[in-house]
Amino acid sequence: MYKIAPSIISANFAKLGEEIVNVLASGADIIHIEVMNRHFIPTYRNGSKACAAIRPITQAPIEIHLTSGYNVEHSLNDLVPEYAKAGANIITFHPEAVDRDAYNLPSFENIERIIDLIHEHGCKAGLAFNAGTPFSYLDHVISKVDVVLIMSKQTGLISGQKFIPEAINKVRLARKKINDSGRNIILEVHGDVNLGNIAQIAMAGADTFVIGAALYEAGNDNDPNCYDSIIATLRAELAKVSS
């Protein structure tokens, strides 16, 4: 079953609670929260306080996407417990965020260690891949990871980026690796996912779609829950793939 994960970075923060209630009542499945630091993105937003505020509102899964690279001031060793305590169900991180090896590259062992840390705190563990991030990191931990997130825009650049077409091939390759593993791993795509490309992304093998502006900017005050029409239209596009 396909799942829709609204990214609250595009929601109206002046009425965030209402936005969460409405988007879930309209048929969304997962709440996606991006946490940003000074490596990929200049400032923090949508932190653990937002997660903790959302948690009492819904039983829906909350995914924390740590859109960060290596940062000694904000280590994953500290962030993982913080967001687990705040109520996250899924914590997804980039290989670039872990401690380095002797060659100043992300360490395979440290990626595995962070996945174990996430599991120890009762959450599912996700690994996120930018366009240039090699899948060798996935190969090392595919027996442990629960979510693979493919970025179809460049993490950290300004909003409004267009979908990176090459991401489709990355989704196909990820789907093959997941199928070959025999494990039930979520394959998620994030970055300018919209009505015009969601079916193509699904055909490539994705099952979960992080959607920001294309969802929140299409809200309709005439809908009972504001987002009923846009989510129904997104699901109609996905139904074309299923049929």
Short mmCIF file of C-alpha atoms in Angstrom, two decimals, residues 24-192:
data_model
loop_
_atom_site.label_atom_id
_atom_site.label_comp_id
_atom_site.label_asym_id
_atom_site.label_seq_id
_atom_site.Cartn_x
_atom_site.Cartn_y
_atom_site.Cartn_z
CA LEU A 24 -4.23 13.16 8.56
CA ALA A 25 -8.03 13.38 8.43
CA SER A 26 -7.65 13.93 4.68
CA GLY A 27 -5.89 10.59 4.32
CA ALA A 28 -2.17 11.14 4.92
CA ASP A 29 -0.26 8.35 6.65
CA ILE A 30 2.99 9.66 8.17
CA ILE A 31 4.12 13.04 9.50
CA HIS A 32 7.58 13.94 8.17
CA ILE A 33 9.69 16.41 10.15
CA GLU A 34 12.97 17.72 8.76
CA VAL A 35 15.66 18.68 11.24
CA MET A 36 18.40 20.83 9.80
CA ASN A 37 21.90 21.72 10.94
CA ARG A 38 24.82 23.73 9.72
CA HIS A 39 26.31 21.15 7.35
CA PHE A 40 23.67 20.72 4.64
CA ILE A 41 21.39 23.54 5.82
CA PRO A 42 22.38 26.74 7.65
CA THR A 43 19.98 26.74 10.61
CA TYR A 44 17.89 24.45 12.79
CA ARG A 45 14.16 24.18 12.24
CA ASN A 46 11.38 21.85 13.29
CA GLY A 47 13.20 20.46 16.32
CA SER A 48 12.34 18.09 19.09
CA LYS A 49 9.90 20.60 20.60
CA ALA A 50 7.81 20.41 17.43
CA CYS A 51 7.90 16.62 17.55
CA ALA A 52 6.88 16.58 21.21
CA ALA A 53 4.04 19.03 20.49
CA ILE A 54 2.72 16.90 17.64
CA ARG A 55 2.93 13.57 19.47
CA PRO A 56 -0.19 14.00 21.66
CA ILE A 57 -2.25 15.06 18.65
CA THR A 58 -1.99 11.83 16.68
CA GLN A 59 -1.21 8.13 16.77
CA ALA A 60 0.16 8.35 13.21
CA PRO A 61 3.87 7.60 12.77
CA ILE A 62 6.23 10.56 13.03
CA GLU A 63 9.39 10.40 10.95
CA ILE A 64 12.34 12.58 11.89
CA HIS A 65 14.63 13.23 8.93
CA LEU A 66 17.98 14.44 10.23
CA THR A 67 19.05 16.39 7.15
CA SER A 68 22.55 16.85 8.46
CA GLY A 69 26.11 16.02 7.69
CA TYR A 70 28.89 15.46 10.19
CA ASN A 71 28.64 18.00 13.00
CA VAL A 72 30.59 17.60 16.23
CA GLU A 73 28.31 20.08 18.03
CA HIS A 74 25.13 18.19 17.17
CA SER A 75 26.13 14.53 17.10
CA LEU A 76 23.73 11.76 16.16
CA ASN A 77 24.67 10.21 19.50
CA ASP A 78 22.78 13.10 21.13
CA LEU A 79 20.08 13.71 18.52
CA VAL A 80 18.78 10.14 18.37
CA PRO A 81 17.84 9.90 22.08
CA GLU A 82 16.44 13.44 21.98
CA TYR A 83 14.02 12.72 19.15
CA ALA A 84 13.10 9.27 20.41
CA LYS A 85 12.14 10.84 23.73
CA ALA A 86 10.12 13.50 21.87
CA GLY A 87 7.95 10.79 20.31
CA ALA A 88 9.51 9.88 16.96
CA ASN A 89 8.67 6.50 15.44
CA ILE A 90 11.20 6.64 12.60
CA ILE A 91 14.59 8.38 12.65
CA THR A 92 16.31 8.75 9.29
CA PHE A 93 19.85 10.04 8.87
CA HIS A 94 22.44 10.56 6.14
CA PRO A 95 25.64 8.48 6.00
CA GLU A 96 27.52 11.79 5.85
CA ALA A 97 26.42 12.51 9.43
CA VAL A 98 28.35 9.73 11.17
CA ASP A 99 31.87 9.86 12.61
CA ARG A 100 34.67 9.59 10.06
CA ASP A 101 37.18 6.82 9.47
CA ALA A 102 40.95 7.22 9.03
CA TYR A 103 40.38 8.50 5.48
CA ASN A 104 37.87 11.16 6.64
CA LEU A 105 34.99 9.24 5.07
CA PRO A 106 31.78 8.12 6.78
CA SER A 107 32.54 4.88 8.61
CA PHE A 108 30.50 1.77 7.76
CA GLU A 109 30.81 0.66 11.36
CA ASN A 110 29.51 3.98 12.67
CA ILE A 111 26.53 3.88 10.31
CA GLU A 112 25.67 0.47 11.72
CA ARG A 113 26.20 1.74 15.26
CA ILE A 114 23.73 4.62 14.75
CA ILE A 115 21.14 2.23 13.31
CA ASP A 116 21.58 0.06 16.41
CA LEU A 117 21.24 3.15 18.61
CA ILE A 118 17.97 4.10 16.90
CA HIS A 119 16.63 0.58 17.41
CA GLU A 120 17.71 0.61 21.06
CA HIS A 121 15.50 3.67 21.53
CA GLY A 122 12.48 1.88 20.09
CA CYS A 123 12.39 3.55 16.67
CA LYS A 124 12.69 2.34 13.10
CA ALA A 125 15.96 3.36 11.44
CA GLY A 126 16.20 5.02 8.04
CA LEU A 127 19.16 5.83 5.81
CA ALA A 128 18.90 8.80 3.42
CA PHE A 129 20.75 9.14 0.12
CA ASN A 130 21.51 12.32 -1.80
CA ALA A 131 22.12 12.08 -5.53
CA GLY A 132 25.86 11.63 -5.04
CA THR A 133 25.78 9.32 -2.01
CA PRO A 134 26.90 5.80 -3.00
CA PHE A 135 24.78 2.77 -2.21
CA SER A 136 27.79 0.97 -0.77
CA TYR A 137 26.61 2.40 2.56
CA LEU A 138 23.26 0.68 2.09
CA ASP A 139 24.85 -2.63 1.13
CA HIS A 140 26.63 -2.76 4.48
CA VAL A 141 23.46 -2.33 6.59
CA ILE A 142 20.60 -3.59 4.42
CA SER A 143 20.04 -6.41 6.90
CA LYS A 144 19.27 -3.84 9.62
CA VAL A 145 17.80 -0.71 8.05
CA ASP A 146 14.01 -0.21 8.03
CA VAL A 147 13.68 2.77 5.66
CA VAL A 148 15.61 3.89 2.58
CA LEU A 149 14.99 7.54 1.70
CA ILE A 150 16.02 8.76 -1.76
CA MET A 151 16.43 12.52 -2.04
CA SER A 152 15.16 13.77 -5.40
CA LYS A 153 16.46 17.26 -4.70
CA GLN A 154 19.77 18.36 -3.24
CA THR A 155 19.62 18.47 0.53
CA GLY A 156 20.28 21.91 1.93
CA LEU A 157 19.62 24.11 -1.07
CA ILE A 158 16.79 26.61 -1.23
CA SER A 159 13.18 25.51 -1.45
CA GLY A 160 11.52 25.32 -4.84
CA GLN A 161 14.10 22.99 -6.36
CA LYS A 162 12.93 20.84 -9.23
CA PHE A 163 12.85 17.06 -9.16
CA ILE A 164 16.20 15.50 -10.09
CA PRO A 165 15.36 13.07 -12.95
CA GLU A 166 18.34 10.85 -12.13
CA ALA A 167 16.63 10.01 -8.84
CA ILE A 168 14.34 7.64 -10.73
CA ASN A 169 17.28 5.35 -11.53
CA LYS A 170 18.38 5.51 -7.91
CA VAL A 171 14.89 4.45 -6.82
CA ARG A 172 14.96 1.52 -9.26
CA LEU A 173 18.33 0.36 -7.96
CA ALA A 174 17.21 0.72 -4.35
CA ARG A 175 14.08 -1.31 -5.09
CA LYS A 176 16.18 -4.10 -6.59
CA LYS A 177 18.48 -4.15 -3.58
CA ILE A 178 15.50 -4.24 -1.22
CA ASN A 179 13.79 -7.02 -3.14
CA ASP A 180 17.02 -9.03 -3.27
CA SER A 181 17.39 -8.65 0.49
CA GLY A 182 14.02 -10.28 1.08
CA ARG A 183 13.24 -7.72 3.78
CA ASN A 184 10.22 -5.45 4.11
CA ILE A 185 12.05 -2.12 3.86
CA ILE A 186 10.17 1.13 3.23
CA LEU A 187 11.38 2.92 0.08
CA GLU A 188 10.67 6.62 0.39
CA VAL A 189 11.26 9.56 -1.97
CA HIS A 190 11.52 13.22 -0.98
CA GLY A 191 12.01 16.27 -3.17
CA ASP A 192 9.49 17.99 -5.46
#
